[in-house]
Amino acid sequence: MAKSCVSRYCVDRFRVICELDDCKYGIQKISESIEIAYTTIHGWKMGTEPRHADGERLIKLWCKATGKSRKDLPVLNANCWWSYHL
C-alpha cells in the first residue's frame, strides 16, 4: 500500500497569531509587518486558509519574533479542522 504524501498536520494560525501577540505583535502590527490587511489577519485567526505566499510571510514573522525555527511551529492535526468551529 502506498503512503499518502499529504501531511496530517497544518499550521495552527490561531496559536501563531496569539504567540505573536505575546511578542507584542498585535493584529495591526502583524498587518503592517507583512503588508496584509488587518481583516485578513483576523480571518486567519478565526480559521480561514491564507494563500501559500501569505502564510509563508506570517511564518517568517513568527520565526523572527519568537526566535524559533519552522520546526517549532504550532501545528494542528488536520483531522481536527472543526476545532475552530466549537
Tab-separated table of C-alpha atoms in Angstrom:
chain	number	residue	atom	x	y	z
A	1	MET	CA	0.000	0.000	0.000
A	2	ALA	CA	1.378	3.406	-0.989
A	3	LYS	CA	1.881	6.024	1.686
A	4	SER	CA	-0.005	9.275	1.400
A	5	CYS	CA	2.144	12.320	0.707
A	6	VAL	CA	-0.405	14.618	2.311
A	7	SER	CA	0.631	15.988	5.681
A	8	ARG	CA	-1.647	15.153	8.574
A	9	TYR	CA	-0.782	18.397	10.284
A	10	CYS	CA	-1.266	22.016	9.355
A	11	VAL	CA	-0.041	25.252	10.888
A	12	ASP	CA	-2.226	26.386	13.779
A	13	ARG	CA	-2.541	30.010	12.696
A	14	PHE	CA	-4.655	30.860	15.755
A	15	ARG	CA	-1.757	29.921	18.044
A	16	VAL	CA	0.818	31.522	15.725
A	17	ILE	CA	-1.062	34.833	15.883
A	18	CYS	CA	-1.570	34.520	19.665
A	19	GLU	CA	2.152	33.846	20.146
A	20	LEU	CA	2.938	36.889	18.010
A	21	ASP	CA	0.607	38.887	20.249
A	22	ASP	CA	2.621	37.644	23.257
A	23	CYS	CA	5.692	39.077	21.476
A	24	LYS	CA	3.971	42.493	21.223
A	25	TYR	CA	2.766	41.916	17.655
A	26	GLY	CA	-0.964	42.595	17.757
A	27	ILE	CA	-3.031	42.070	14.631
A	28	GLN	CA	-2.422	45.658	13.488
A	29	LYS	CA	1.356	45.302	13.829
A	30	ILE	CA	1.287	41.916	12.081
A	31	SER	CA	-0.735	43.507	9.292
A	32	GLU	CA	1.780	46.320	8.874
A	33	SER	CA	4.800	44.000	9.139
A	34	ILE	CA	3.725	41.567	6.427
A	35	GLU	CA	1.633	44.042	4.408
A	36	ILE	CA	-1.624	42.097	4.625
A	37	ALA	CA	-4.966	43.700	5.517
A	38	TYR	CA	-5.980	43.694	9.203
A	39	THR	CA	-9.266	41.971	8.352
A	40	THR	CA	-7.399	39.226	6.501
A	41	ILE	CA	-5.151	38.534	9.518
A	42	HIS	CA	-8.244	38.473	11.740
A	43	GLY	CA	-9.836	35.970	9.354
A	44	TRP	CA	-6.783	33.716	9.587
A	45	LYS	CA	-7.058	33.825	13.360
A	46	MET	CA	-10.664	32.673	13.003
A	47	GLY	CA	-9.647	29.745	10.809
A	48	THR	CA	-9.642	30.848	7.170
A	49	GLU	CA	-6.851	29.500	4.993
A	50	PRO	CA	-4.322	32.030	3.643
A	51	ARG	CA	-2.761	31.863	0.210
A	52	HIS	CA	0.528	29.969	0.427
A	53	ALA	CA	2.787	33.005	-0.051
A	54	ASP	CA	0.869	34.997	2.569
A	55	GLY	CA	1.040	32.130	5.057
A	56	GLU	CA	4.791	31.943	4.481
A	57	ARG	CA	5.109	35.647	5.328
A	58	LEU	CA	3.266	35.037	8.607
A	59	ILE	CA	5.559	32.099	9.405
A	60	LYS	CA	8.698	34.157	8.676
A	61	LEU	CA	7.446	36.899	11.000
A	62	TRP	CA	6.655	34.332	13.712
A	63	CYS	CA	10.170	32.845	13.416
A	64	LYS	CA	11.737	36.315	13.634
A	65	ALA	CA	9.591	37.481	16.571
A	66	THR	CA	9.832	34.305	18.656
A	67	GLY	CA	13.397	33.306	17.775
A	68	LYS	CA	12.122	29.795	16.993
A	69	SER	CA	12.544	27.755	13.824
A	70	ARG	CA	9.873	26.441	11.457
A	71	LYS	CA	10.093	23.022	13.079
A	72	ASP	CA	8.766	24.619	16.281
A	73	LEU	CA	5.607	25.974	14.623
A	74	PRO	CA	2.379	25.205	16.463
A	75	VAL	CA	0.520	22.605	14.425
A	76	LEU	CA	-2.995	21.262	14.349
A	77	ASN	CA	-3.990	17.738	13.435
A	78	ALA	CA	-5.636	18.070	10.018
A	79	ASN	CA	-8.429	15.784	11.204
A	80	CYS	CA	-9.355	18.390	13.834
A	81	TRP	CA	-10.340	21.121	11.363
A	82	TRP	CA	-13.583	21.548	13.301
A	83	SER	CA	-11.737	22.788	16.398
A	84	TYR	CA	-12.095	26.391	15.187
A	85	HIS	CA	-15.856	25.984	14.998
A	86	LEU	CA	-16.626	24.998	18.599
